[in-house]
Tab-separated table of N, CA, C and O in Angstrom:
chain	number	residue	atom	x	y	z
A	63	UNK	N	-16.528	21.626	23.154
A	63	UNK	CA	-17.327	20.436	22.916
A	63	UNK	C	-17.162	19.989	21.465
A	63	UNK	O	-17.307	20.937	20.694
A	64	UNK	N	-16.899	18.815	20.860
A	64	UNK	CA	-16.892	17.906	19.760
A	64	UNK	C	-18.354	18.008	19.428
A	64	UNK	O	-19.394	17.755	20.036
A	65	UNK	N	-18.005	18.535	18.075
A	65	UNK	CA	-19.528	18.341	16.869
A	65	UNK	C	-19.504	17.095	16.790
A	65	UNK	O	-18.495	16.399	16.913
A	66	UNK	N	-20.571	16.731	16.588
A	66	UNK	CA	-21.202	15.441	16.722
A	66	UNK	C	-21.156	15.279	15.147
A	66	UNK	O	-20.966	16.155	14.303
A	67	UNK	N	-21.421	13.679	14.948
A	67	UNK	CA	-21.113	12.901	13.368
A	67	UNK	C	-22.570	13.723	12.433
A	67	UNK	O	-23.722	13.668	12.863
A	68	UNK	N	-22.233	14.339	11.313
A	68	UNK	CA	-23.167	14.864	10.812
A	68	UNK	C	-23.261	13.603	10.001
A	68	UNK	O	-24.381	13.590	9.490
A	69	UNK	N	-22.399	12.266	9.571
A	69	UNK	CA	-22.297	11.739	8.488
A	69	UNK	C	-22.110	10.467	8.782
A	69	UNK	O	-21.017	10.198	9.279
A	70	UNK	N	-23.068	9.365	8.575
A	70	UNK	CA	-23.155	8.072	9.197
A	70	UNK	C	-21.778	7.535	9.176
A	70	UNK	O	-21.009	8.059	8.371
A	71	UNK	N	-21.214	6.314	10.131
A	71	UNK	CA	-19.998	5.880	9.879
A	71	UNK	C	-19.826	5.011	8.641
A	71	UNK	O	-20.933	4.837	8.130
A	72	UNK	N	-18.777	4.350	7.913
A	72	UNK	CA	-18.817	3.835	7.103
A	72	UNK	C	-18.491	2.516	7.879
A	72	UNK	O	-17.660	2.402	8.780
A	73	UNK	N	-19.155	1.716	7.455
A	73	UNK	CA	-19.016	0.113	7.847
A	73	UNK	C	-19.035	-1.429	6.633
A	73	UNK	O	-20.049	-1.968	6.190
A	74	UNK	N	-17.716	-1.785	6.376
A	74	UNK	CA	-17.761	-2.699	5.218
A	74	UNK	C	-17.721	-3.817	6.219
A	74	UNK	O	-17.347	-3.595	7.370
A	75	UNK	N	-18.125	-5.116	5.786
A	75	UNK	CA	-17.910	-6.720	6.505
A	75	UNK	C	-17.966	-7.878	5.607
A	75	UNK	O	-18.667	-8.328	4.700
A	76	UNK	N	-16.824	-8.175	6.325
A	76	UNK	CA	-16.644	-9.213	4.823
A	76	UNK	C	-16.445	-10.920	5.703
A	76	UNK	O	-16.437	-10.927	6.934
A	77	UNK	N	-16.295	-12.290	4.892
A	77	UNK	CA	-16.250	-13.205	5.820
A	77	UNK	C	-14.476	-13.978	4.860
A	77	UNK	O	-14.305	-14.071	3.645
A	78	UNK	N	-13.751	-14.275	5.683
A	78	UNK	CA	-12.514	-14.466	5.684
A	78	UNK	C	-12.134	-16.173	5.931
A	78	UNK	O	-11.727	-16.766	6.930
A	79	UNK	N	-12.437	-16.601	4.667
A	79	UNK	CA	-11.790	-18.050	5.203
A	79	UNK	C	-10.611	-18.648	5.624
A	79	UNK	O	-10.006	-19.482	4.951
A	80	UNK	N	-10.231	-18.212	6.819
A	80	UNK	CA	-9.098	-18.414	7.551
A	80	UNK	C	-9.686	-18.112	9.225
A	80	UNK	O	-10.569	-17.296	9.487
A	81	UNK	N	-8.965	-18.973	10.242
A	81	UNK	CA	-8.916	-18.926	11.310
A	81	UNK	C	-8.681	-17.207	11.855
A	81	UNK	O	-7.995	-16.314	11.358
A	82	UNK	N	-9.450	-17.216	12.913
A	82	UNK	CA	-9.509	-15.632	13.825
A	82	UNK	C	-8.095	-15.404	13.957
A	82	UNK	O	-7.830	-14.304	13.470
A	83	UNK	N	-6.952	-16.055	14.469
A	83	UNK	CA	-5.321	-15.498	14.526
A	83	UNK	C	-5.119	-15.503	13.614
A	83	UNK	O	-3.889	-15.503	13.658
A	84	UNK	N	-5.432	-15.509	12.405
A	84	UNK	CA	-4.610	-15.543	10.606
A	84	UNK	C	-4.813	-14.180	10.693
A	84	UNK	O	-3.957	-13.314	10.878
A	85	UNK	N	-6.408	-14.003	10.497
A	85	UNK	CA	-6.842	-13.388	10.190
A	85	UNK	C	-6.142	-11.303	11.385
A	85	UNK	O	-5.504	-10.294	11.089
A	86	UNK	N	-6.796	-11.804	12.514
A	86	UNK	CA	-5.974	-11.060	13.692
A	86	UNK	C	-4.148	-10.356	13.097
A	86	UNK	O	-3.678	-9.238	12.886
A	87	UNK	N	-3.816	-11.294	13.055
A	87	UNK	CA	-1.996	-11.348	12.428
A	87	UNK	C	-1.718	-10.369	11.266
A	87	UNK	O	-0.600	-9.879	11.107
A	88	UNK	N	-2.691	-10.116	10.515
A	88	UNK	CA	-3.239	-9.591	8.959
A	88	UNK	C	-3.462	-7.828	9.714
A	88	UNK	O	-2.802	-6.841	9.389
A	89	UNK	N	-4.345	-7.867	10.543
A	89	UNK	CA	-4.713	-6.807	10.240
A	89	UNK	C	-4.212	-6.047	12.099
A	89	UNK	O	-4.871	-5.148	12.623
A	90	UNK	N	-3.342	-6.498	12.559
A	90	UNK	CA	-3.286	-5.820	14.067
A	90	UNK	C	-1.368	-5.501	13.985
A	90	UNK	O	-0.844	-4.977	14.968
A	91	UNK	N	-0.264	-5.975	12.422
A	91	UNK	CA	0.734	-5.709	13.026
A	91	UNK	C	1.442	-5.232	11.804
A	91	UNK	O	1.066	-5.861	10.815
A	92	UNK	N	2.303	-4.367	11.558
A	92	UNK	CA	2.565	-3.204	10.783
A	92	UNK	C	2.314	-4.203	9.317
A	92	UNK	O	1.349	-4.187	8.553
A	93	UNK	N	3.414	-4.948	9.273
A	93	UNK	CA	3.487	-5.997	8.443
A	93	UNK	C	2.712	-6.512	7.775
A	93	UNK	O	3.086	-6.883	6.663
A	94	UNK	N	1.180	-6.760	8.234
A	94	UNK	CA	-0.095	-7.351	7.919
A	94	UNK	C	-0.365	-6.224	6.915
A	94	UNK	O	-0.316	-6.232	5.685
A	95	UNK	N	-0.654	-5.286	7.761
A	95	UNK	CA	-1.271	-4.045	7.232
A	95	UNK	C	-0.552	-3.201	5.917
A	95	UNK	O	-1.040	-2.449	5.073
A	96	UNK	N	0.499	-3.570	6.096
A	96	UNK	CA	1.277	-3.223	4.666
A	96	UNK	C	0.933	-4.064	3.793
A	96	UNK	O	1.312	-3.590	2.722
A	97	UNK	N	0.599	-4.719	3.673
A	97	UNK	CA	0.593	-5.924	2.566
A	97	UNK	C	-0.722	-6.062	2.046
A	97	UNK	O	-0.863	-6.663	0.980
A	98	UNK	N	-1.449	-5.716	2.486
A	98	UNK	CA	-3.442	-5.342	2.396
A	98	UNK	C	-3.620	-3.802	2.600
A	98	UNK	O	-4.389	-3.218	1.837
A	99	UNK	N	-3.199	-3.352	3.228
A	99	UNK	CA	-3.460	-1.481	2.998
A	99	UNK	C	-2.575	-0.633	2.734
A	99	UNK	O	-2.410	-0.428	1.532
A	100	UNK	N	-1.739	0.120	3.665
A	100	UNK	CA	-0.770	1.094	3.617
A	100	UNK	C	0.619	0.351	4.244
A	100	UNK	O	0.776	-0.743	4.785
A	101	UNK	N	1.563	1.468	3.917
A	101	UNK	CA	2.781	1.152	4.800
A	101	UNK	C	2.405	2.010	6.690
A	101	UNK	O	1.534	2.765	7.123
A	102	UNK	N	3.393	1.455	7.167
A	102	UNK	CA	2.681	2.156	8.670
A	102	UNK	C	3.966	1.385	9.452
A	102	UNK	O	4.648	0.417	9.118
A	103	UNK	N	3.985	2.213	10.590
A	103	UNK	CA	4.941	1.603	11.626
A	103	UNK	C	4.203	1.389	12.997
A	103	UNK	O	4.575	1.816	14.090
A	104	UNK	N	3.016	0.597	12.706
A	104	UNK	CA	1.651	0.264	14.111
A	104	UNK	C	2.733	-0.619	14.390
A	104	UNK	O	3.603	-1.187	13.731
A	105	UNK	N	2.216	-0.512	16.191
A	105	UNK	CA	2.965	-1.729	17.022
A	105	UNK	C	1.302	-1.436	18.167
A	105	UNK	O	0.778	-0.442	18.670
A	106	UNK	N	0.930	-3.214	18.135
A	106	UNK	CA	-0.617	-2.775	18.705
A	106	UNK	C	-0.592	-3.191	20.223
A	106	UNK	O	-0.915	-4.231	20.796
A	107	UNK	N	0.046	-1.673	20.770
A	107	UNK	CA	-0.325	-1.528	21.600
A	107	UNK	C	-1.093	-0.028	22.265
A	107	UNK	O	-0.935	1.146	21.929
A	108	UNK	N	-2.084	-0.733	23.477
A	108	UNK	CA	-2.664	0.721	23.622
A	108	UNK	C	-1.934	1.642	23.965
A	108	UNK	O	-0.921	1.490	24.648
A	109	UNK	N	-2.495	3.069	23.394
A	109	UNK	CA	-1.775	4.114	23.525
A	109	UNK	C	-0.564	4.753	22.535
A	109	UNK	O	-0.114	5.873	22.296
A	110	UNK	N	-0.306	3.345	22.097
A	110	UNK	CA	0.876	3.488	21.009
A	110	UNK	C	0.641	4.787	20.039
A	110	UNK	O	-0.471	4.899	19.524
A	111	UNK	N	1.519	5.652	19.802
A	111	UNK	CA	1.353	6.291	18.515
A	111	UNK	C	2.194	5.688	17.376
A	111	UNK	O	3.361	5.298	17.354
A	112	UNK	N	1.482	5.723	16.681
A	112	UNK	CA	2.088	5.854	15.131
A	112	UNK	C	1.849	6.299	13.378
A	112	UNK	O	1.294	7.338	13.021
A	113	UNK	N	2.126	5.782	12.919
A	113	UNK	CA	2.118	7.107	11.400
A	113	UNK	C	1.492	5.692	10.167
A	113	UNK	O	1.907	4.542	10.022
A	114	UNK	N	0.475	6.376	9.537
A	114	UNK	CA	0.171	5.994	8.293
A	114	UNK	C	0.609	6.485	7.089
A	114	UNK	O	0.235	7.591	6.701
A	115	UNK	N	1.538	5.630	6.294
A	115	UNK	CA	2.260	6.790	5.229
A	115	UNK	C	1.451	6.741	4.048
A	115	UNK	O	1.633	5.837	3.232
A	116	UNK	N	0.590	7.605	3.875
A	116	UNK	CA	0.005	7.647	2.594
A	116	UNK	C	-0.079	8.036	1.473
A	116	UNK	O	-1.060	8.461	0.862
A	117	UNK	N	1.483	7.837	1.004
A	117	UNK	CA	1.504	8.416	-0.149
A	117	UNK	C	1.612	9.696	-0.268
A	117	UNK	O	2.370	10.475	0.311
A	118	UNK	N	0.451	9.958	-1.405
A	118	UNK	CA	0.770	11.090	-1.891
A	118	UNK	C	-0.680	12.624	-1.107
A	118	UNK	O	-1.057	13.747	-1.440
A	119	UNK	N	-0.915	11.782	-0.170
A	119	UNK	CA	-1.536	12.660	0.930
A	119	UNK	C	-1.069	12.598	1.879
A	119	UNK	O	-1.719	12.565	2.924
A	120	UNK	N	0.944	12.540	1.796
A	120	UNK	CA	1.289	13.071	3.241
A	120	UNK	C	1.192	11.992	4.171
A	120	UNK	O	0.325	11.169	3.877
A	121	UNK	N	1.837	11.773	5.201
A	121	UNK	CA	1.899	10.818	6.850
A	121	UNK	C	1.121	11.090	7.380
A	121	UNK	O	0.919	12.299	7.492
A	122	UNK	N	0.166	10.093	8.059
A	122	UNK	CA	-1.131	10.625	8.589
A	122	UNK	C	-0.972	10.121	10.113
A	122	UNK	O	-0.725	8.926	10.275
A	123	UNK	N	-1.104	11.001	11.297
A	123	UNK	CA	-0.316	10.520	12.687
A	123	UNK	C	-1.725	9.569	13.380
A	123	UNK	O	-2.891	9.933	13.225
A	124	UNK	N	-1.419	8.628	13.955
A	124	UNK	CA	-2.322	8.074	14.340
A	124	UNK	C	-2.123	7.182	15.896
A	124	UNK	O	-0.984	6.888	16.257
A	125	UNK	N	-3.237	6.833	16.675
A	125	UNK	CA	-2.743	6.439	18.148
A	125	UNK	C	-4.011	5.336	18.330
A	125	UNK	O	-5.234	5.459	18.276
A	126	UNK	N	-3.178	4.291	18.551
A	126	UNK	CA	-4.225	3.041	19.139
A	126	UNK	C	-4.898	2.928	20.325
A	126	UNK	O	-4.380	2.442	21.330
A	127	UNK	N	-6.291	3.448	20.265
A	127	UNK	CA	-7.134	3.650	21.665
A	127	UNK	C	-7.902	2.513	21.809
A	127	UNK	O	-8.435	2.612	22.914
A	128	UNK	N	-8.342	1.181	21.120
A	128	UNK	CA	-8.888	0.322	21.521
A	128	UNK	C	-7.894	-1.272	21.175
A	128	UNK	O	-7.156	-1.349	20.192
A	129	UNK	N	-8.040	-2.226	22.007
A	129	UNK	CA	-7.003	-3.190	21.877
A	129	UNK	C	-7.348	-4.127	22.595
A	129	UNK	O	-7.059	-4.240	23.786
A	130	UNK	N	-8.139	-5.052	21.802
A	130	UNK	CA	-8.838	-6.192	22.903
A	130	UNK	C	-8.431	-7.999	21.500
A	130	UNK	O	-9.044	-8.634	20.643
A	131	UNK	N	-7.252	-8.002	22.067
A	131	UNK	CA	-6.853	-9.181	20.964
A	131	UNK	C	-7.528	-10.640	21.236
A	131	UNK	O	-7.492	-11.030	22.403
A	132	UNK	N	-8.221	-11.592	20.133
A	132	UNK	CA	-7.685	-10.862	18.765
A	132	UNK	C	-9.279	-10.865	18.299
A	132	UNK	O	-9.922	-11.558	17.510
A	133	UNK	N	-9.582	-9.824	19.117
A	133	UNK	CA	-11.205	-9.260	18.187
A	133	UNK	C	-11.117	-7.938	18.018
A	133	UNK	O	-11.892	-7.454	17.193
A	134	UNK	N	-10.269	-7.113	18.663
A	134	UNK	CA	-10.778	-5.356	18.358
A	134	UNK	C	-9.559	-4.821	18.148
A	134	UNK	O	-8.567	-5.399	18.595
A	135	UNK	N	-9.433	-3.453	17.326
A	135	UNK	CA	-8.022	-2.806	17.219
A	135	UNK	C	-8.744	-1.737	16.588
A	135	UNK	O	-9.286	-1.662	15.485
A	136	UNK	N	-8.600	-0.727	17.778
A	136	UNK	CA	-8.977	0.601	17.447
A	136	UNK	C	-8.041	1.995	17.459
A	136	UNK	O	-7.277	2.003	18.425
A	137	UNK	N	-7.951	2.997	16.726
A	137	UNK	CA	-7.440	4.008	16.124
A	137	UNK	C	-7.866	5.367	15.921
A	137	UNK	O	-8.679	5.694	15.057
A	138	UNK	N	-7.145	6.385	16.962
A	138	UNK	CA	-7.304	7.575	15.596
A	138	UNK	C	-6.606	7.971	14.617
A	138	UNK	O	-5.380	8.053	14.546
A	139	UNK	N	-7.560	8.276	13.685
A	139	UNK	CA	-6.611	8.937	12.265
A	139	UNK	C	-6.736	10.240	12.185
A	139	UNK	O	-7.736	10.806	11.743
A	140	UNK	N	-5.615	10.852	12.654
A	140	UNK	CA	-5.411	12.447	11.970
A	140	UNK	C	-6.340	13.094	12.999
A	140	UNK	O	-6.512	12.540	14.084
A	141	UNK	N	-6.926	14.217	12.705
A	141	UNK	CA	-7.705	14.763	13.699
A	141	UNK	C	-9.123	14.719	14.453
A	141	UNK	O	-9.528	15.117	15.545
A	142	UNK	N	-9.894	13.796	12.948
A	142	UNK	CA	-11.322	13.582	12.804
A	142	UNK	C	-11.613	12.575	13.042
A	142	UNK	O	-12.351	12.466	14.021
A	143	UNK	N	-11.229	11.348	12.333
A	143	UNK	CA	-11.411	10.134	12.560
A	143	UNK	C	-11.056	9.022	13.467
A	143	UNK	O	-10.088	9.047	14.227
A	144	UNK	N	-11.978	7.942	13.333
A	144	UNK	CA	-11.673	6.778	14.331
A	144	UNK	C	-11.882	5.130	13.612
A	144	UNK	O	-12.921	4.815	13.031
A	145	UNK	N	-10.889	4.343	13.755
A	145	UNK	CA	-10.800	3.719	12.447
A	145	UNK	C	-11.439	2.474	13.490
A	145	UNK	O	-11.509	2.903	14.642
A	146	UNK	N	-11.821	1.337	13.385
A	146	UNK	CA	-11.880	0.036	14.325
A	146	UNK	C	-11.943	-1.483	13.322
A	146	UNK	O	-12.756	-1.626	12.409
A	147	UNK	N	-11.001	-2.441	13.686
A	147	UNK	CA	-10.862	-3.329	13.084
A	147	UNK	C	-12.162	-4.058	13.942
A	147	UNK	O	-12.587	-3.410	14.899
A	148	UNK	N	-12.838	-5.440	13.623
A	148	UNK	CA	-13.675	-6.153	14.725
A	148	UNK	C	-13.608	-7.687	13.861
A	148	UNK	O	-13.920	-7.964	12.702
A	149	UNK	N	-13.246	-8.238	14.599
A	149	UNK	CA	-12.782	-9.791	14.275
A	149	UNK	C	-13.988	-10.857	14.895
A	149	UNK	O	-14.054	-10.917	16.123
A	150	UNK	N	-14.803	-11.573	14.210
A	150	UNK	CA	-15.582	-12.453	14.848
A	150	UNK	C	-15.658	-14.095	14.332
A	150	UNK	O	-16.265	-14.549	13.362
A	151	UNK	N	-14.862	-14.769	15.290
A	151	UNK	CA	-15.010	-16.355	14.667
A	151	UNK	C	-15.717	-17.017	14.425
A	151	UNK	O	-16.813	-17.150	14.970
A	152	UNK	N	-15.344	-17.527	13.668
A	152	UNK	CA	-16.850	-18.236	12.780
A	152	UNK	C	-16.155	-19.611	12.626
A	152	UNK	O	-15.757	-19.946	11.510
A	153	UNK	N	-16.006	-20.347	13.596
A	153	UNK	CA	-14.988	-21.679	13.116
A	153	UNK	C	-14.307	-21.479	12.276
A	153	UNK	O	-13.874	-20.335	12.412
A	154	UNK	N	-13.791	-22.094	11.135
A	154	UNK	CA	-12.500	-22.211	10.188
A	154	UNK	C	-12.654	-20.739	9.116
A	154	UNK	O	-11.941	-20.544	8.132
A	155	UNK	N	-13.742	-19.827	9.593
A	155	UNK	CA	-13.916	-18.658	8.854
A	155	UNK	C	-13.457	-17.529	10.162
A	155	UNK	O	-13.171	-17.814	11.325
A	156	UNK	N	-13.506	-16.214	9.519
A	156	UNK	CA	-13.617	-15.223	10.083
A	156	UNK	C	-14.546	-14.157	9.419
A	156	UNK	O	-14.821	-13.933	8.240
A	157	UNK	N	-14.866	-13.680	10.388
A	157	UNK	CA	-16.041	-11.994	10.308
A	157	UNK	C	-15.736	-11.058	10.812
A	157	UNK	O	-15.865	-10.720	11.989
A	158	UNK	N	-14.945	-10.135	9.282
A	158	UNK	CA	-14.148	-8.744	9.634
A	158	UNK	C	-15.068	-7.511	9.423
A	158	UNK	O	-16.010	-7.542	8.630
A	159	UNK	N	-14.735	-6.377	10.204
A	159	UNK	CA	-15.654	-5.658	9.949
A	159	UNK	C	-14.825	-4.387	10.342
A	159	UNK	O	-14.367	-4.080	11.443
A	160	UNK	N	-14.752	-3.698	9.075
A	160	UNK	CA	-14.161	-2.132	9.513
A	160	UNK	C	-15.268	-1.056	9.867
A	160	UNK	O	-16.382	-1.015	9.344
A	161	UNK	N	-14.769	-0.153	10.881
A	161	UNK	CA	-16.152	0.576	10.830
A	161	UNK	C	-15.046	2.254	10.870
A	161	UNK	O	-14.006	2.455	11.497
A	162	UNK	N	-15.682	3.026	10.106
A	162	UNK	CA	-14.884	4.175	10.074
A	162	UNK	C	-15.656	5.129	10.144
A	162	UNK	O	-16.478	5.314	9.247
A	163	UNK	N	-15.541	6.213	11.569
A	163	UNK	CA	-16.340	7.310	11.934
A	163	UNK	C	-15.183	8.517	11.724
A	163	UNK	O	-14.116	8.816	11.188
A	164	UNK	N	-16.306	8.970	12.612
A	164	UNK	CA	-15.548	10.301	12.738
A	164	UNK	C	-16.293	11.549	11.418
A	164	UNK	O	-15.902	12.713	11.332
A	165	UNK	N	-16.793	11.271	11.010
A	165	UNK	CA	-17.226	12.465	9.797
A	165	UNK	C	-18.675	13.477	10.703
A	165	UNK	O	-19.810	13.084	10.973
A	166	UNK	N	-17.883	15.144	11.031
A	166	UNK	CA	-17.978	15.726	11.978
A	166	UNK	C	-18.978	16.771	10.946
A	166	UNK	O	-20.049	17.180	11.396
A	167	UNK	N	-18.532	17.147	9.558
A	167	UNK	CA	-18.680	17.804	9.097
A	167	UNK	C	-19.340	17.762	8.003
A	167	UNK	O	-19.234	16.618	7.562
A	168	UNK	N	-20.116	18.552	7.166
A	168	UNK	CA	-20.518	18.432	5.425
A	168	UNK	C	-19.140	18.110	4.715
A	168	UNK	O	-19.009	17.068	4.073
A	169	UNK	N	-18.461	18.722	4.802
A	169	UNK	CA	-16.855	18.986	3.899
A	169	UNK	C	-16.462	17.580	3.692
A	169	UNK	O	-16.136	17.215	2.563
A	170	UNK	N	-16.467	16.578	4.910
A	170	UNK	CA	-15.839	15.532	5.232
A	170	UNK	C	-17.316	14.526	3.976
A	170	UNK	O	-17.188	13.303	3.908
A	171	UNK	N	-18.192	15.013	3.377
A	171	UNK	CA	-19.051	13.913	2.576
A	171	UNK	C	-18.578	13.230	1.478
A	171	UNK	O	-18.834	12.072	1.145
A	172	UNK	N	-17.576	14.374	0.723
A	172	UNK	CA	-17.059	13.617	-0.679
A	172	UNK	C	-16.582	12.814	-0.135
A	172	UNK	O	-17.103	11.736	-0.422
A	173	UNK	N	-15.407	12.698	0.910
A	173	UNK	CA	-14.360	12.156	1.364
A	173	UNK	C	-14.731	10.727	2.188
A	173	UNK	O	-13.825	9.929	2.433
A	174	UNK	N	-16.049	10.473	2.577
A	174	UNK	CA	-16.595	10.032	2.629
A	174	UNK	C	-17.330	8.858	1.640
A	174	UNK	O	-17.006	7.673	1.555
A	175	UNK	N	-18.206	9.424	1.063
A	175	UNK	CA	-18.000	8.670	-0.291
A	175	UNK	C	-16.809	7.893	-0.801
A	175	UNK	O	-16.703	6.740	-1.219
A	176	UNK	N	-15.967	8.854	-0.643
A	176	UNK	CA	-14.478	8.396	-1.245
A	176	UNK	C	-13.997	6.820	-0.685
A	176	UNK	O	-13.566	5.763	-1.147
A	177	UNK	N	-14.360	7.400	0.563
A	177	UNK	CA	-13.591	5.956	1.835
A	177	UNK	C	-14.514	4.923	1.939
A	177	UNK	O	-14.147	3.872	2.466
A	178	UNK	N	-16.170	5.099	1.337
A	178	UNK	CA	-16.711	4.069	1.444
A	178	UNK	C	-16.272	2.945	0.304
A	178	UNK	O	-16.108	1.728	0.392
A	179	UNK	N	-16.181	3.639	-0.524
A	179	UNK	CA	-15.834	3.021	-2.245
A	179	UNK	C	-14.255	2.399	-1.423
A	179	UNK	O	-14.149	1.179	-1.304
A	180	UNK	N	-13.497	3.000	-1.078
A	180	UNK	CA	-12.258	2.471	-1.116
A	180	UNK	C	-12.320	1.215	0.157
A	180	UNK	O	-11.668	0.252	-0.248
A	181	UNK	N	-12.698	1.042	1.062
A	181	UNK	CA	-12.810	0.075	2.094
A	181	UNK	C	-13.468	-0.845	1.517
A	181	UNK	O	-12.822	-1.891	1.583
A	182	UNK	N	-14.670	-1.007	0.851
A	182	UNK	CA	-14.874	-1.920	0.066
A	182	UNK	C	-14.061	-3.049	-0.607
A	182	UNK	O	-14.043	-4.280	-0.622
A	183	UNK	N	-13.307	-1.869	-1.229
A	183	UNK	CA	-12.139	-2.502	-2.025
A	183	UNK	C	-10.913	-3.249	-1.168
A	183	UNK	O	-10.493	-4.407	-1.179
A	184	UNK	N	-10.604	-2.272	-0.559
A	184	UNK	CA	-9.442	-2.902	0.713
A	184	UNK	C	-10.202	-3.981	1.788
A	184	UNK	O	-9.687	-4.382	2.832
A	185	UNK	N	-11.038	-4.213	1.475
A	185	UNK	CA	-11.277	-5.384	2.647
A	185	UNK	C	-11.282	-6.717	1.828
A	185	UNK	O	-11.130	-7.836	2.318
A	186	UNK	N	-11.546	-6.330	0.061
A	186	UNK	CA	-11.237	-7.353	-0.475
A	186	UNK	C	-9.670	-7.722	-0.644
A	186	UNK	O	-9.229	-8.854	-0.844
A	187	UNK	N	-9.025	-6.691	-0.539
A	187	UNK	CA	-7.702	-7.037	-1.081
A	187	UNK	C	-7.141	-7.934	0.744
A	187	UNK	O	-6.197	-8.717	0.852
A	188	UNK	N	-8.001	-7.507	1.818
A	188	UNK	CA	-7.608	-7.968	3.033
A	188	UNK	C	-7.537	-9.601	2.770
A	188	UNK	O	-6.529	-10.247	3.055
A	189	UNK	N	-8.759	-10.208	2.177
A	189	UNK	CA	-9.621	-11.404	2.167
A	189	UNK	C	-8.483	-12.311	1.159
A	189	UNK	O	-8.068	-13.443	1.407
A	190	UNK	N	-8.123	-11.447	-0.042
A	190	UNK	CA	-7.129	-11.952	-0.909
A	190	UNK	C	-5.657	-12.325	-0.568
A	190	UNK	O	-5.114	-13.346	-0.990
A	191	UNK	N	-5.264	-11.716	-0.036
A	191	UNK	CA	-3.853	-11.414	0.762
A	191	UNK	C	-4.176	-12.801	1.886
A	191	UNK	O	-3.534	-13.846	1.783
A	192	UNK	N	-5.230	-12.608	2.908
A	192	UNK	CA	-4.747	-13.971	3.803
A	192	UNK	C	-5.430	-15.294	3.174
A	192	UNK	O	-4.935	-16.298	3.687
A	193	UNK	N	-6.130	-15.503	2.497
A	193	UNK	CA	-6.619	-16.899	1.831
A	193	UNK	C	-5.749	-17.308	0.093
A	193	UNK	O	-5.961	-18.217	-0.710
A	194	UNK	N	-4.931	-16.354	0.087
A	194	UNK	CA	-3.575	-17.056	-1.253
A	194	UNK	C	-2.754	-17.673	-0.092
A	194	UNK	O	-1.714	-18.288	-0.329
């Protein structure tokens, strides 16, 4: 049986002035996602596996379990986590919202911390990247 989340999920949301497919395009295909987060070889489809290269913590293997275009794109990362993009139109805006679970453990809190501070940041660099 799976330990249950000792550690709330992390959830950033930001509003994206660009149309829901700009926005969708950005964050569902390797390409997007390189250019606002990591390098990666995602192709979004369900079931798909593929690899997050992160540097200097190593390739992180990952498999697309949710896929409802162009509002949802969901993920596991590595062994613990579960990553979910959520896209909501707002006429000539968009409403992105990462939500990142999976924290099973105490151990997983710094790291935690860590990823809240950093999604923050990466959802701005998301917002920057499709409205230049």
């Amino acid at each position: 049986m799976e330990p249950k989340e000792t550690l709330q999920e992390v959830r950033q949301t930001i509003v994206v002035k660009a149309p829901i497919d700009k926005v969708w395009k950005a964050v569902s295909t390797s390409e997007g996602i390189a250019a606002w987060w990591m390098p990666n070889d995602l192709k979004p489809v369900l079931g798909q596996k593929f690899t997050l290269f992160t540097g200097q913590y190593g390739d992180s293997p990952c498999q697309v379990t949710e896929l409802d275009p162009p509002y949802r794109l969901g993920f596991d990362w590595d062994e613990d986590w579960h990553v979910v993009f959520e896209l909501k139109e707002m006429g000539e805006e968009t409403e992105f919202t990462v939500i990142h679970s999976g924290w099973k453990t105490e151990k997983h809190s710094k790291i935690r911390g860590i990823m809240e501070q950093g999604w923050a940041q990466i959802t701005v660099r998301l917002a920057s990247y499709i409205e230049d």
